[in-house]
Short mmCIF file of C-alpha atoms in Angstrom, two decimals:
data_model
loop_
_atom_site.label_atom_id
_atom_site.label_comp_id
_atom_site.label_asym_id
_atom_site.label_seq_id
_atom_site.Cartn_x
_atom_site.Cartn_y
_atom_site.Cartn_z
CA UNK A 198 5.28 29.24 6.87
CA UNK A 199 7.68 26.80 6.52
CA UNK A 200 9.17 26.13 10.44
CA UNK A 201 12.31 26.70 11.41
CA UNK A 202 15.10 24.82 13.32
CA UNK A 203 18.33 26.25 14.87
CA UNK A 204 20.50 24.42 16.19
CA UNK A 205 22.65 24.31 19.32
CA UNK A 206 26.80 26.65 18.59
CA UNK A 207 28.95 23.50 16.60
CA UNK A 208 25.93 21.55 16.21
CA UNK A 209 26.27 22.39 13.00
CA UNK A 210 29.53 20.57 11.95
CA UNK A 211 28.20 18.46 10.64
CA UNK A 212 25.75 19.70 8.09
CA UNK A 213 29.24 21.09 6.70
CA UNK A 214 30.24 18.11 6.28
CA UNK A 215 27.26 16.88 4.67
CA UNK A 216 26.13 14.23 7.47
CA UNK A 217 22.44 13.54 6.47
CA UNK A 218 21.27 13.52 9.77
CA UNK A 219 20.40 16.16 12.55
CA UNK A 220 20.37 14.63 15.92
CA UNK A 221 17.89 15.47 18.56
CA UNK A 222 21.08 16.47 20.81
CA UNK A 223 21.42 19.52 18.67
CA UNK A 224 18.49 21.55 18.13
CA UNK A 225 18.48 24.95 20.50
CA UNK A 226 14.73 26.14 19.35
CA UNK A 227 12.49 25.86 16.90
CA UNK A 228 9.89 28.28 15.11
CA UNK A 229 6.55 27.62 14.09
CA UNK A 230 3.76 29.95 13.37
CA UNK A 231 1.89 26.59 14.89
CA UNK A 232 2.51 23.95 16.58
CA UNK A 233 1.28 21.81 14.95
CA UNK A 234 2.82 22.99 11.05
CA UNK A 235 5.77 20.37 12.92
CA UNK A 236 4.17 18.06 13.27
CA UNK A 237 5.99 14.47 12.58
CA UNK A 238 6.63 14.27 8.89
CA UNK A 239 6.89 17.94 7.82
CA UNK A 240 9.30 20.39 5.86
CA UNK A 241 11.42 22.05 7.38
CA UNK A 242 14.65 24.78 7.09
CA UNK A 243 17.23 24.33 9.51
CA UNK A 244 19.86 27.58 10.33
CA UNK A 245 22.45 27.49 12.32
CA UNK A 246 22.84 28.96 16.16
CA UNK A 247 23.21 32.39 13.82
CA UNK A 248 20.86 32.41 11.48
CA UNK A 249 22.68 31.13 8.92
CA UNK A 250 20.35 28.56 6.40
CA UNK A 251 22.09 25.11 6.63
CA UNK A 252 19.57 22.59 4.88
CA UNK A 253 15.95 21.17 4.52
CA UNK A 254 14.65 18.29 5.60
CA UNK A 255 11.65 15.81 6.47
CA UNK A 256 10.72 16.32 11.01
CA UNK A 257 10.80 13.21 12.60
CA UNK A 258 10.19 12.75 16.41
CA UNK A 259 13.40 10.67 17.60
CA UNK A 260 16.69 11.05 17.96
CA UNK A 261 17.65 11.55 14.99
CA UNK A 262 15.27 14.51 14.13
CA UNK A 263 15.98 15.31 10.38
CA UNK A 264 17.11 13.37 7.79
CA UNK A 265 17.78 16.83 5.43
CA UNK A 266 16.20 16.77 1.39
CA UNK A 267 18.50 19.70 0.49
CA UNK A 268 20.88 22.11 1.38
CA UNK A 269 21.12 24.01 -0.85
CA UNK A 270 17.93 27.06 -0.15
CA UNK A 271 14.49 25.66 -2.66
CA UNK A 272 11.08 24.86 -3.60
CA UNK A 273 10.46 20.76 -2.46
CA UNK A 274 7.73 20.85 -5.41
CA UNK A 275 7.18 18.12 -7.56
CA UNK A 276 9.70 19.54 -9.90
CA UNK A 277 12.27 18.62 -7.57
CA UNK A 278 10.58 14.87 -8.09
CA UNK A 279 11.06 14.80 -10.99
CA UNK A 280 14.62 15.35 -11.22
CA UNK A 281 15.48 13.07 -7.68
CA UNK A 282 14.03 10.00 -9.38
CA UNK A 283 15.46 10.86 -13.02
CA UNK A 284 18.45 11.11 -10.90
CA UNK A 285 17.97 7.82 -9.53
CA UNK A 286 17.48 5.46 -13.18
CA UNK A 287 20.53 7.75 -14.95
CA UNK A 288 22.36 6.13 -12.65
CA UNK A 289 20.58 2.33 -12.49
CA UNK A 290 20.68 3.21 -15.92
CA UNK A 291 24.10 3.77 -15.60
CA UNK A 292 24.92 0.23 -14.15
CA UNK A 293 23.42 -1.07 -16.99
CA UNK A 294 19.57 -2.65 -14.77
CA UNK A 295 17.47 -0.45 -16.65
CA UNK A 296 16.90 -2.90 -19.21
CA UNK A 297 18.78 -5.89 -19.42
CA UNK A 298 16.89 -8.32 -20.62
CA UNK A 299 18.69 -9.89 -18.24
CA UNK A 300 17.76 -8.53 -14.76
CA UNK A 301 14.69 -7.05 -14.31
CA UNK A 302 15.01 -6.56 -10.16
CA UNK A 303 16.60 -3.97 -8.77
CA UNK A 304 16.20 -1.26 -7.00
CA UNK A 305 15.48 1.79 -8.43
CA UNK A 306 16.02 4.48 -4.84
CA UNK A 307 18.24 3.62 -1.89
CA UNK A 308 17.05 6.23 0.72
CA UNK A 309 21.05 8.20 1.51
CA UNK A 310 22.43 7.26 -1.02
CA UNK A 311 20.26 8.50 -3.25
CA UNK A 312 20.42 11.92 -1.33
CA UNK A 313 16.86 10.44 -0.30
CA UNK A 314 16.23 9.57 3.26
CA UNK A 315 13.88 7.77 4.61
CA UNK A 316 12.47 6.30 0.55
CA UNK A 317 13.39 2.76 -1.17
CA UNK A 318 11.74 1.58 -4.00
CA UNK A 319 12.39 -1.43 -5.71
CA UNK A 320 11.58 -1.86 -9.18
CA UNK A 321 10.14 -4.97 -10.32
CA UNK A 322 9.60 -4.96 -14.30
CA UNK A 323 6.99 -3.17 -14.87
CA UNK A 324 6.11 -2.34 -11.19
CA UNK A 325 7.65 0.13 -8.52
CA UNK A 326 7.65 -0.99 -5.04
CA UNK A 327 7.63 2.16 -2.43
CA UNK A 328 8.79 1.41 1.45
CA UNK A 329 8.64 5.14 2.95
CA UNK A 330 10.65 4.50 6.61
CA UNK A 331 9.69 8.25 7.71
CA UNK A 332 6.42 9.45 8.24
CA UNK A 333 7.66 12.26 5.24
CA UNK A 334 8.43 10.09 2.21
CA UNK A 335 5.29 8.61 3.89
CA UNK A 336 3.20 12.40 3.79
CA UNK A 337 5.43 12.63 0.17
CA UNK A 338 4.32 9.42 -1.61
CA UNK A 339 2.00 10.85 -4.36
CA UNK A 340 4.32 13.12 -5.85
CA UNK A 341 7.36 10.50 -5.87
CA UNK A 342 5.14 8.18 -7.31
CA UNK A 343 4.11 11.59 -10.39
CA UNK A 344 7.98 11.32 -10.75
CA UNK A 345 7.92 7.97 -11.31
CA UNK A 346 5.69 7.95 -13.98
CA UNK A 347 7.07 10.75 -15.44
CA UNK A 348 10.99 8.76 -15.50
CA UNK A 349 9.01 5.54 -16.97
CA UNK A 350 6.23 6.65 -18.87
CA UNK A 351 4.22 3.54 -20.23
CA UNK A 352 7.70 1.42 -19.24
CA UNK A 353 5.23 1.01 -15.33
CA UNK A 354 2.49 -0.35 -15.18
CA UNK A 355 1.66 -0.50 -12.16
CA UNK A 356 2.93 1.21 -8.07
CA UNK A 357 1.92 -0.19 -5.05
CA UNK A 358 2.66 1.28 -2.05
CA UNK A 359 4.33 -1.20 1.28
CA UNK A 360 4.42 1.18 3.72
CA UNK A 361 2.38 0.11 6.19
CA UNK A 362 5.55 -2.42 8.19
CA UNK A 363 8.48 0.18 7.88
CA UNK A 364 7.21 3.77 9.35
CA UNK A 365 7.66 4.79 12.94
CA UNK A 366 5.17 3.42 15.13
CA UNK A 367 5.03 6.55 17.08
CA UNK A 368 3.68 8.69 14.16
CA UNK A 369 0.75 6.75 14.19
CA UNK A 370 0.29 7.28 10.82
CA UNK A 371 -2.76 4.86 10.23
CA UNK A 372 -0.72 3.24 6.10
CA UNK A 373 -2.18 0.47 4.02
CA UNK A 374 -0.14 -1.05 2.10
CA UNK A 375 -2.04 -0.40 -1.88
CA UNK A 376 -1.57 0.07 -5.54
CA UNK A 377 -1.48 4.14 -5.30
CA UNK A 378 -1.63 3.94 -8.98
CA UNK A 379 -3.16 0.94 -11.60
CA UNK A 380 -3.44 -2.12 -9.72
CA UNK A 381 -2.58 -5.85 -10.10
CA UNK A 382 -4.31 -9.93 -10.36
CA UNK A 383 -2.33 -10.39 -6.69
CA UNK A 384 0.08 -13.07 -7.76
CA UNK A 385 3.29 -13.80 -7.65
CA UNK A 386 5.62 -12.55 -10.43
CA UNK A 387 8.13 -14.12 -12.62
CA UNK A 388 11.14 -11.65 -13.20
CA UNK A 389 14.46 -11.66 -13.89
CA UNK A 390 18.24 -11.81 -12.07
CA UNK A 391 21.12 -12.42 -14.14
CA UNK A 392 18.73 -14.90 -15.57
CA UNK A 393 17.98 -17.20 -13.41
CA UNK A 394 13.98 -16.77 -12.57
CA UNK A 395 12.69 -16.21 -9.58
CA UNK A 396 8.86 -16.36 -7.99
CA UNK A 397 7.91 -12.83 -5.92
CA UNK A 398 4.84 -11.63 -4.41
CA UNK A 399 5.64 -7.49 -3.03
CA UNK A 400 1.79 -8.01 -1.38
CA UNK A 401 3.43 -10.38 0.21
CA UNK A 402 6.53 -11.02 0.44
CA UNK A 403 9.32 -9.99 2.85
CA UNK A 404 10.00 -6.17 1.92
CA UNK A 405 9.22 -5.37 -1.31
CA UNK A 406 9.80 -9.07 -2.28
CA UNK A 407 13.17 -10.52 -2.81
CA UNK A 408 16.21 -9.27 -1.62
CA UNK A 409 18.11 -6.81 -3.77
CA UNK A 410 20.79 -6.61 -2.15
CA UNK A 411 22.50 -9.93 -2.55
CA UNK A 412 22.84 -10.36 -6.74
CA UNK A 413 25.72 -9.99 -7.10
CA UNK A 414 27.00 -12.14 -4.47
CA UNK A 415 25.02 -15.29 -5.96
CA UNK A 416 26.72 -15.05 -8.75
CA UNK A 417 29.17 -14.50 -6.23
CA UNK A 418 28.11 -18.22 -5.23
CA UNK A 419 28.12 -19.55 -8.65
CA UNK A 420 31.09 -19.45 -9.96
CA UNK A 421 32.78 -21.34 -6.67
CA UNK A 422 29.62 -24.58 -6.64
CA UNK A 423 30.42 -26.03 -8.91
CA UNK A 424 31.35 -30.07 -7.95
CA UNK A 425 30.05 -29.52 -5.02
CA UNK A 426 27.89 -29.57 -2.16
CA UNK A 427 26.27 -27.30 -1.15
CA UNK A 428 24.41 -25.73 2.57
CA UNK A 429 22.26 -21.90 2.21
CA UNK A 430 21.02 -21.31 5.93
CA UNK A 431 18.21 -18.56 7.00
CA UNK A 432 17.57 -18.96 2.53
CA UNK A 433 14.11 -17.24 2.55
CA UNK A 434 13.42 -17.74 -1.09
CA UNK A 435 16.27 -19.43 -1.68
CA UNK A 436 17.87 -17.00 -3.92
CA UNK A 437 21.67 -19.00 -2.66
CA UNK A 438 20.29 -21.89 -3.91
CA UNK A 439 18.74 -21.29 -7.01
CA UNK A 440 21.90 -19.55 -8.23
CA UNK A 441 24.58 -22.62 -6.48
CA UNK A 442 22.88 -25.85 -8.86
CA UNK A 443 23.59 -23.39 -11.50
CA UNK A 444 27.33 -22.79 -11.65
CA UNK A 445 26.93 -26.67 -11.45
CA UNK A 446 26.23 -27.80 -7.59
CA UNK A 447 26.99 -30.93 -6.99
CA UNK A 448 23.58 -31.64 -4.30
CA UNK A 449 21.53 -27.84 -2.52
CA UNK A 450 20.29 -28.39 1.14
CA UNK A 451 18.11 -25.38 1.25
CA UNK A 452 17.04 -24.01 5.91
CA UNK A 453 15.08 -21.34 6.87
CA UNK A 454 12.76 -21.59 11.03
CA UNK A 455 9.37 -20.42 8.39
CA UNK A 456 7.95 -23.53 6.83
CA UNK A 457 6.53 -21.01 4.29
CA UNK A 458 10.32 -19.61 3.15
CA UNK A 459 11.91 -23.13 2.23
CA UNK A 460 7.95 -23.31 -0.20
CA UNK A 461 8.99 -20.66 -1.63
CA UNK A 462 12.87 -22.06 -2.81
CA UNK A 463 11.07 -24.99 -3.51
CA UNK A 464 8.99 -23.04 -6.29
CA UNK A 465 12.46 -21.15 -7.01
CA UNK A 466 13.98 -24.66 -7.17
CA UNK A 467 11.43 -25.84 -9.25
CA UNK A 468 10.89 -22.72 -11.82
CA UNK A 469 14.72 -23.24 -12.58
CA UNK A 470 15.50 -26.56 -12.85
CA UNK A 471 11.83 -29.26 -12.78
CA UNK A 472 10.98 -31.39 -10.64
CA UNK A 473 14.19 -33.32 -9.86
CA UNK A 474 16.21 -30.68 -8.80
CA UNK A 475 19.19 -31.94 -6.90
CA UNK A 476 17.60 -29.36 -3.77
CA UNK A 477 16.42 -30.70 -0.18
CA UNK A 478 14.71 -28.04 2.30
CA UNK A 479 14.41 -27.70 5.11
CA UNK A 480 11.97 -25.78 8.33
CA UNK A 481 14.56 -25.48 10.59
CA UNK A 482 16.40 -22.92 12.42
CA UNK A 483 19.61 -22.57 10.65
CA UNK A 484 21.78 -21.85 14.45
CA UNK A 485 20.42 -25.85 15.84
CA UNK A 486 20.20 -26.89 11.96
CA UNK A 487 24.27 -25.92 12.82
CA UNK A 488 25.58 -27.88 15.72
CA UNK A 489 25.81 -31.50 13.56
CA UNK A 490 26.21 -31.21 10.23
CA UNK A 491 29.73 -33.39 10.05
CA UNK A 492 31.39 -33.11 7.31
CA UNK A 493 28.21 -33.52 4.39
CA UNK A 494 28.90 -29.73 2.87
CA UNK A 495 31.93 -28.32 1.99
CA UNK A 496 30.32 -25.07 0.32
CA UNK A 497 27.97 -23.68 3.78
CA UNK A 498 26.26 -19.73 2.93
CA UNK A 499 25.49 -18.04 5.96
CA UNK A 500 23.20 -14.96 5.57
CA UNK A 501 21.00 -14.01 8.59
CA UNK A 502 18.99 -10.53 9.17
CA UNK A 503 19.94 -8.43 11.60
CA UNK A 504 21.11 -9.82 14.71
CA UNK A 505 21.90 -5.60 15.43
CA UNK A 506 18.71 -3.30 14.67
CA UNK A 507 20.85 -1.50 17.71
CA UNK A 508 23.76 -0.54 19.58
CA UNK A 509 22.11 -1.53 22.34
CA UNK A 510 21.74 -4.83 21.09
CA UNK A 511 25.41 -5.16 19.63
CA UNK A 512 27.45 -7.04 22.11
CA UNK A 513 24.87 -10.13 22.23
CA UNK A 514 24.45 -9.81 18.18
CA UNK A 515 28.94 -10.51 17.63
CA UNK A 516 28.24 -13.28 20.50
CA UNK A 517 25.69 -14.93 17.99
CA UNK A 518 27.31 -13.65 14.84
CA UNK A 519 30.54 -15.97 16.39
CA UNK A 520 28.85 -18.69 18.12
CA UNK A 521 27.16 -19.32 14.19
CA UNK A 522 30.51 -19.14 12.33
CA UNK A 523 32.93 -21.14 15.29
CA UNK A 524 29.12 -24.29 14.14
CA UNK A 525 29.94 -23.56 9.89
CA UNK A 526 33.14 -23.14 10.50
CA UNK A 527 34.36 -26.03 12.79
CA UNK A 528 32.19 -28.08 10.45
CA UNK A 529 32.81 -27.63 6.55
CA UNK A 530 34.67 -30.40 4.82
CA UNK A 531 38.49 -29.02 4.87
CA UNK A 532 39.03 -27.74 1.19
CA UNK A 533 34.90 -25.86 2.10
CA UNK A 534 34.44 -22.67 1.01
CA UNK A 535 32.47 -20.38 3.60
CA UNK A 536 30.26 -17.52 2.41
CA UNK A 537 29.10 -15.33 5.68
CA UNK A 538 27.72 -12.14 6.06
CA UNK A 539 26.19 -9.74 7.88
CA UNK A 540 23.12 -6.96 7.29
CA UNK A 541 23.00 -5.54 11.23
CA UNK A 542 23.85 -1.27 9.79
CA UNK A 543 25.40 -1.43 13.48
CA UNK A 544 28.05 -3.68 13.11
CA UNK A 545 30.65 -2.29 11.56
CA UNK A 546 32.79 -4.25 8.16
CA UNK A 547 36.22 -4.18 11.20
CA UNK A 548 33.86 -5.71 13.91
CA UNK A 549 32.38 -8.59 11.64
CA UNK A 550 35.95 -9.42 10.35
CA UNK A 551 37.51 -8.93 14.09
CA UNK A 552 34.50 -11.65 15.22
CA UNK A 553 34.68 -14.44 12.07
CA UNK A 554 37.78 -14.64 13.59
CA UNK A 555 37.78 -15.40 16.75
CA UNK A 556 35.20 -17.72 14.81
CA UNK A 557 37.49 -19.49 13.51
CA UNK A 558 40.27 -18.97 16.25
CA UNK A 559 37.27 -21.28 18.42
CA UNK A 560 37.20 -23.89 15.31
CA UNK A 561 40.88 -24.14 15.49
CA UNK A 562 41.10 -24.41 11.63
CA UNK A 563 43.22 -22.48 8.64
CA UNK A 564 41.37 -19.85 7.13
CA UNK A 565 42.34 -17.48 4.21
CA UNK A 566 39.47 -14.49 3.52
CA UNK A 567 38.78 -15.22 -0.93
CA UNK A 568 36.88 -11.83 -1.15
CA UNK A 569 35.56 -8.90 0.94
CA UNK A 570 31.66 -8.32 -0.09
CA UNK A 571 29.27 -5.56 0.29
CA UNK A 572 26.29 -4.51 -1.24
CA UNK A 573 25.86 -3.74 -5.01
CA UNK A 574 26.04 -0.49 -7.03
CA UNK A 575 22.07 -0.02 -6.91
CA UNK A 576 22.17 -0.48 -2.68
CA UNK A 577 24.62 2.87 -3.36
CA UNK A 578 26.49 4.74 -0.11
CA UNK A 579 26.60 8.25 -0.11
CA UNK A 580 30.31 9.51 0.68
CA UNK A 581 28.93 11.12 3.55
CA UNK A 582 26.87 8.81 5.24
CA UNK A 583 29.23 5.75 5.92
CA UNK A 584 26.89 4.17 8.55
CA UNK A 585 24.67 4.07 4.69
CA UNK A 586 27.53 0.36 4.04
CA UNK A 587 25.09 -1.21 6.01
CA UNK A 588 26.31 -4.81 4.22
CA UNK A 589 28.90 -6.63 4.81
CA UNK A 590 30.81 -10.43 3.95
CA UNK A 591 33.55 -12.86 3.43
CA UNK A 592 34.23 -14.74 1.87
CA UNK A 593 36.61 -17.74 3.60
CA UNK A 594 39.28 -20.40 1.39
CA UNK A 595 39.26 -23.11 5.08
CA UNK A 596 41.58 -26.14 5.12
#
């Protein structure tokens, strides 16, 4: 018997709107033959207080108690997984990503955006990298791997599971990163993004190895970079730096607090432009570096890590964004372009825009919004789950 979760009266409203999360406070009681049947990651059925079936999903200890897989009464078997991965693949085929010789890396599964909450799958050439953010998805990882093999066939040579750092700590699953199928030489591999080349090591790099969600925004930097002196802060592996120089920037400086990151940025610049690229790197805290840059730069990129991973720290995070943007806006050359981002899910695009507005007022500069940016289409947003719109960006012209 699949455990049955019964909701408190009136708490089914969000499910009627097809929102894929059920919070712990909405649960009235649980029916199960054994207590172990609804351990973390278990598949559960969800019912209204009156006993009407609502959904099937993965149970999890914490604020979000159930992540919904389907609103239909259906078997979650291998055929189900095959279909979900096939649909996700078809979306990327529609986006011209699955057979594009100029772009060999993309996101195949983006959690709730692909009706697979708790799962991320990124493609790097012939390798798929899985990250599970829920115990339920981790338990299903072999079925997910089999579905990937079914959909991709011989085009896939390896499937790597990189879930050890993304799973809920309290689940105590003892996850160890490794290959679910196939193998690799454990080295970095070259992938293409809009024709630019990048070294990616999915075993050792951050996230799944590369930040795929800035692909289209990097292309926009390329459009604006010609003849400009560019500062790329929080550069990680230098994605924006490569695009800037490819777009004709006169000089590019990459800044990151991690010495390994700036070394990777330099490696990617050399990969694309050789040893004599007009590029410098600085291993320093970006916020500190921005204290006194003068008016050297006329294109600045601010792409920090998430300042607010939870609403509890939102106030401090917004002060951080304000201070960071004020420093850049106060020192960028007249006629300069500022690309500024927040990847904090807890920060709405309205709040981010208001904070950047405050930073502009502090800097005392005339500022125009040229573009309002978001994540690319291979990081889709489920229309019933607006929380999935996590990446916000503004492109500003500063007089």
